[in-house]
CSV table of N, CA and C in Angstrom, one decimal:
chain,number,residue,atom,x,y,z
A,1,MET,N,4.5,-24.6,11.1
A,1,MET,CA,4.2,-23.2,11.6
A,1,MET,C,5.0,-23.0,12.9
A,2,LEU,N,5.6,-21.9,13.1
A,2,LEU,CA,6.4,-21.6,14.2
A,2,LEU,C,5.5,-20.8,15.2
A,3,ALA,N,6.0,-20.9,16.4
A,3,ALA,CA,5.3,-20.1,17.6
A,3,ALA,C,6.5,-19.5,18.4
A,4,VAL,N,6.2,-18.2,18.6
A,4,VAL,CA,7.2,-17.5,19.5
A,4,VAL,C,6.6,-16.5,20.4
A,5,ASN,N,7.0,-16.3,21.5
A,5,ASN,CA,6.5,-15.3,22.3
A,5,ASN,C,7.0,-13.8,21.9
A,6,TYR,N,6.3,-12.9,22.4
A,6,TYR,CA,6.6,-11.5,22.0
A,6,TYR,C,8.0,-11.0,22.4
A,7,THR,N,8.4,-11.4,23.6
A,7,THR,CA,9.7,-11.1,24.1
A,7,THR,C,10.9,-11.6,23.2
A,8,ASN,N,10.7,-13.0,22.9
A,8,ASN,CA,11.7,-13.6,22.1
A,8,ASN,C,11.6,-13.0,20.7
A,9,LEU,N,10.5,-12.7,20.2
A,9,LEU,CA,10.5,-12.1,18.8
A,9,LEU,C,11.2,-10.7,18.8
A,10,ARG,N,10.9,-10.0,19.7
A,10,ARG,CA,11.5,-8.6,19.9
A,10,ARG,C,13.1,-8.7,19.9
A,11,GLU,N,13.5,-9.7,20.7
A,11,GLU,CA,15.0,-9.8,20.8
A,11,GLU,C,15.7,-10.4,19.6
A,12,ASN,N,14.9,-11.1,18.8
A,12,ASN,CA,15.5,-11.8,17.6
A,12,ASN,C,14.7,-11.5,16.3
A,13,MET,N,14.3,-10.2,16.2
A,13,MET,CA,13.3,-9.8,15.1
A,13,MET,C,13.9,-10.2,13.7
A,14,LYS,N,15.1,-9.8,13.4
A,14,LYS,CA,15.6,-10.0,12.1
A,14,LYS,C,15.7,-11.5,11.7
A,15,ASN,N,16.1,-12.3,12.7
A,15,ASN,CA,16.2,-13.8,12.4
A,15,ASN,C,14.9,-14.4,12.2
A,16,TYR,N,13.9,-13.9,12.9
A,16,TYR,CA,12.5,-14.5,12.7
A,16,TYR,C,12.0,-14.0,11.4
A,17,MET,N,12.2,-12.8,11.1
A,17,MET,CA,11.7,-12.2,9.9
A,17,MET,C,12.3,-12.9,8.7
A,18,ASP,N,13.6,-13.2,8.8
A,18,ASP,CA,14.3,-13.9,7.7
A,18,ASP,C,13.7,-15.3,7.6
A,19,LYS,N,13.4,-16.0,8.7
A,19,LYS,CA,12.9,-17.3,8.6
A,19,LYS,C,11.5,-17.3,7.9
A,20,VAL,N,10.7,-16.3,8.3
A,20,VAL,CA,9.4,-16.1,7.6
A,20,VAL,C,9.4,-16.0,6.2
A,21,THR,N,10.3,-15.1,5.7
A,21,THR,CA,10.4,-14.8,4.2
A,21,THR,C,11.2,-15.8,3.5
A,22,ASP,N,12.3,-16.2,4.1
A,22,ASP,CA,13.2,-17.2,3.3
A,22,ASP,C,12.7,-18.6,3.3
A,23,ASP,N,12.0,-19.0,4.3
A,23,ASP,CA,11.6,-20.4,4.5
A,23,ASP,C,10.0,-20.5,4.2
A,24,TYR,N,9.4,-19.4,3.9
A,24,TYR,CA,7.9,-19.5,3.8
A,24,TYR,C,7.2,-20.0,5.0
A,25,GLU,N,7.8,-19.6,6.2
A,25,GLU,CA,7.1,-20.1,7.4
A,25,GLU,C,6.0,-19.0,7.8
A,26,THR,N,5.0,-19.6,8.5
A,26,THR,CA,4.1,-18.7,9.1
A,26,THR,C,4.4,-18.9,10.7
A,27,MET,N,4.2,-17.7,11.4
A,27,MET,CA,4.6,-17.6,12.7
A,27,MET,C,3.4,-17.1,13.6
A,28,ILE,N,3.2,-17.8,14.6
A,28,ILE,CA,2.3,-17.2,15.6
A,28,ILE,C,3.1,-16.5,16.7
A,29,VAL,N,2.8,-15.2,17.0
A,29,VAL,CA,3.4,-14.5,18.0
A,29,VAL,C,2.4,-14.5,19.1
A,30,THR,N,2.7,-15.2,20.3
A,30,THR,CA,1.9,-15.3,21.4
A,30,THR,C,2.1,-14.0,22.3
A,31,ARG,N,1.0,-13.6,22.8
A,31,ARG,CA,0.9,-12.5,23.7
A,31,ARG,C,0.0,-12.8,24.8
A,32,LYS,N,0.1,-11.9,25.9
A,32,LYS,CA,-0.8,-12.1,27.0
A,32,LYS,C,-2.4,-12.1,26.7
A,33,ASN,N,-3.1,-12.7,27.4
A,33,ASN,CA,-4.5,-12.7,27.3
A,33,ASN,C,-4.9,-13.3,26.0
A,34,ASN,N,-4.2,-14.2,25.4
A,34,ASN,CA,-4.5,-14.9,24.2
A,34,ASN,C,-4.7,-13.8,23.0
A,35,ARG,N,-4.0,-12.8,23.0
A,35,ARG,CA,-4.1,-11.7,22.0
A,35,ARG,C,-3.0,-12.0,20.9
A,36,ASN,N,-2.9,-13.2,20.4
A,36,ASN,CA,-1.9,-13.6,19.5
A,36,ASN,C,-2.1,-12.9,18.1
A,37,VAL,N,-0.9,-12.9,17.4
A,37,VAL,CA,-1.0,-12.4,16.0
A,37,VAL,C,-0.3,-13.4,15.2
A,38,VAL,N,-0.4,-13.4,13.8
A,38,VAL,CA,0.2,-14.2,12.9
A,38,VAL,C,1.1,-13.4,11.9
A,39,MET,N,2.4,-13.9,11.8
A,39,MET,CA,3.3,-13.2,11.0
A,39,MET,C,3.5,-14.1,9.7
A,40,MET,N,3.4,-13.4,8.5
A,40,MET,CA,3.8,-14.2,7.3
A,40,MET,C,4.4,-13.2,6.3
A,41,SER,N,5.0,-13.8,5.4
A,41,SER,CA,5.7,-12.9,4.3
A,41,SER,C,4.6,-12.2,3.4
A,42,GLU,N,4.9,-11.1,2.8
A,42,GLU,CA,4.1,-10.5,1.9
A,42,GLU,C,3.7,-11.4,0.8
A,43,GLU,N,4.7,-12.2,0.2
A,43,GLU,CA,4.4,-13.0,-0.8
A,43,GLU,C,3.4,-14.1,-0.5
A,44,SER,N,3.5,-14.7,0.8
A,44,SER,CA,2.5,-15.6,1.2
A,44,SER,C,1.1,-15.1,1.4
A,45,TYR,N,1.1,-13.9,2.0
A,45,TYR,CA,-0.2,-13.2,2.2
A,45,TYR,C,-0.8,-12.8,0.8
A,46,ASN,N,-0.1,-12.4,-0.2
A,46,ASN,CA,-0.7,-12.1,-1.5
A,46,ASN,C,-1.2,-13.4,-2.2
A,47,ASN,N,-0.5,-14.5,-1.9
A,47,ASN,CA,-0.9,-15.8,-2.4
A,47,ASN,C,-2.2,-16.2,-1.8
A,48,LEU,N,-2.3,-16.0,-0.5
A,48,LEU,CA,-3.5,-16.4,0.2
A,48,LEU,C,-4.7,-15.6,-0.2
A,49,MET,N,-4.5,-14.3,-0.4
A,49,MET,CA,-5.6,-13.4,-0.9
A,49,MET,C,-6.0,-13.7,-2.4
A,50,GLU,N,-5.0,-14.1,-3.1
A,50,GLU,CA,-5.4,-14.5,-4.6
A,50,GLU,C,-6.3,-15.8,-4.5
A,51,ASN,N,-5.8,-16.7,-3.7
A,51,ASN,CA,-6.6,-18.0,-3.6
A,51,ASN,C,-8.0,-17.7,-3.0
A,52,LEU,N,-8.2,-16.9,-2.0
A,52,LEU,CA,-9.4,-16.6,-1.5
A,52,LEU,C,-10.3,-16.0,-2.6
A,53,TYR,N,-9.8,-15.1,-3.4
A,53,TYR,CA,-10.5,-14.4,-4.5
A,53,TYR,C,-11.0,-15.4,-5.5
A,54,LEU,N,-10.1,-16.3,-5.9
A,54,LEU,CA,-10.5,-17.3,-6.9
A,54,LEU,C,-11.4,-18.3,-6.4
A,55,MET,N,-11.4,-18.6,-5.1
A,55,MET,CA,-12.3,-19.6,-4.6
A,55,MET,C,-13.7,-19.1,-4.0
A,56,GLU,N,-13.7,-17.8,-3.9
A,56,GLU,CA,-15.1,-17.2,-3.4
A,56,GLU,C,-16.2,-17.3,-4.3
A,57,ASP,N,-16.0,-17.4,-5.6
A,57,ASP,CA,-17.1,-17.6,-6.5
A,57,ASP,C,-17.2,-19.1,-6.9
A,58,ARG,N,-18.4,-19.6,-6.5
A,58,ARG,CA,-18.6,-21.1,-6.6
A,58,ARG,C,-18.4,-21.5,-8.1
A,59,ALA,N,-18.9,-20.9,-9.0
A,59,ALA,CA,-18.8,-21.1,-10.5
A,59,ALA,C,-17.3,-21.2,-10.9
A,60,ASN,N,-16.6,-20.3,-10.4
A,60,ASN,CA,-15.1,-20.2,-10.7
A,60,ASN,C,-14.4,-21.4,-10.1
A,61,TYR,N,-14.7,-21.7,-8.9
A,61,TYR,CA,-14.2,-22.8,-8.2
A,61,TYR,C,-14.5,-24.1,-8.9
A,62,ASP,N,-15.7,-24.3,-9.3
A,62,ASP,CA,-16.1,-25.5,-10.0
A,62,ASP,C,-15.3,-25.6,-11.4
A,63,TRP,N,-15.1,-24.5,-12.0
A,63,TRP,CA,-14.5,-24.5,-13.3
A,63,TRP,C,-12.9,-24.9,-13.1
A,64,ILE,N,-12.3,-24.4,-12.0
A,64,ILE,CA,-10.9,-24.7,-11.8
A,64,ILE,C,-10.8,-26.2,-11.4
A,65,MET,N,-11.8,-26.7,-10.5
A,65,MET,CA,-11.6,-28.1,-10.1
A,65,MET,C,-11.9,-29.0,-11.4
A,66,GLU,N,-12.8,-28.6,-12.3
A,66,GLU,CA,-13.0,-29.4,-13.5
A,66,GLU,C,-11.8,-29.4,-14.4
A,67,SER,N,-11.2,-28.3,-14.5
A,67,SER,CA,-9.9,-28.2,-15.3
A,67,SER,C,-8.8,-29.0,-14.6
A,68,LYS,N,-8.8,-29.1,-13.4
A,68,LYS,CA,-7.7,-29.9,-12.7
A,68,LYS,C,-8.0,-31.4,-13.0
A,69,LYS,N,-9.2,-31.8,-12.9
A,69,LYS,CA,-9.6,-33.2,-13.3
A,69,LYS,C,-9.1,-33.6,-14.6
A,70,GLN,N,-9.4,-32.7,-15.6
A,70,GLN,CA,-9.1,-33.0,-17.0
A,70,GLN,C,-7.6,-33.0,-17.1
A,71,LEU,N,-6.9,-32.2,-16.4
A,71,LEU,CA,-5.4,-32.2,-16.5
A,71,LEU,C,-4.8,-33.5,-16.0
A,72,GLN,N,-5.4,-34.0,-14.8
A,72,GLN,CA,-4.9,-35.2,-14.2
A,72,GLN,C,-5.3,-36.4,-15.0
A,73,ALA,N,-6.4,-36.3,-15.8
A,73,ALA,CA,-6.7,-37.4,-16.7
A,73,ALA,C,-6.1,-37.4,-18.0
A,74,GLY,N,-5.1,-36.4,-18.1
A,74,GLY,CA,-4.3,-36.5,-19.4
A,74,GLY,C,-5.1,-35.8,-20.6
A,75,LYS,N,-6.1,-35.0,-20.3
A,75,LYS,CA,-6.9,-34.4,-21.3
A,75,LYS,C,-6.5,-33.0,-21.7
A,76,ALA,N,-5.1,-32.7,-21.4
A,76,ALA,CA,-4.6,-31.4,-21.6
A,76,ALA,C,-3.8,-31.5,-23.0
A,77,GLY,N,-3.8,-30.3,-23.7
A,77,GLY,CA,-3.1,-30.3,-25.0
A,77,GLY,C,-2.5,-28.9,-25.2
A,78,ILE,N,-1.6,-28.8,-26.1
A,78,ILE,CA,-0.8,-27.6,-26.5
A,78,ILE,C,-1.5,-27.0,-27.7
A,79,HIS,N,-1.7,-25.8,-27.8
A,79,HIS,CA,-2.4,-25.2,-29.0
A,79,HIS,C,-1.5,-23.9,-29.3
A,80,LYS,N,-1.4,-23.7,-30.5
A,80,LYS,CA,-0.8,-22.4,-31.0
A,80,LYS,C,-1.8,-21.2,-30.8
A,81,LEU,N,-1.3,-20.1,-30.3
A,81,LEU,CA,-2.1,-19.0,-30.2
A,81,LEU,C,-2.4,-18.3,-31.5
A,82,LYS,N,-3.6,-17.8,-31.7
A,82,LYS,CA,-3.9,-17.0,-32.9
A,82,LYS,C,-3.6,-15.6,-32.7
A,83,GLU,N,-2.9,-15.0,-33.6
A,83,GLU,CA,-2.6,-13.5,-33.5
A,83,GLU,C,-3.8,-12.8,-33.9
A,84,VAL,N,-4.1,-11.8,-33.2
A,84,VAL,CA,-5.2,-10.8,-33.6
A,84,VAL,C,-4.7,-9.5,-34.1
A,85,GLU,N,-5.1,-9.1,-35.3
A,85,GLU,CA,-4.5,-7.7,-35.6
A,85,GLU,C,-5.3,-6.6,-35.0
C-alpha cells in the first residue's frame, strides 16, 4: 500500500493514478486533521464489493469454504454439461 500527501498527489496525479490502476496498488492520500482518503482502481473496488457480497451471507460463505476444501483435497471433477431444450 502506498501513502502520499495531498500536495504530492496533486502535482503527480497521472503517475499515481497509473500506479494504482496498472500495479493494482491501493493508495492512502494523507490530509490535514487525519482526514485521509483511499484511492484504488475501479477494478479493485468492484472486486472488493463482489467479495463483500459473497461473504455477507454466512451460508454462502460456508458453502464456498467447503467447496475450497474439496478442491484442495482433490475431490474436483470435470463433467459435461447437459443441454436443455
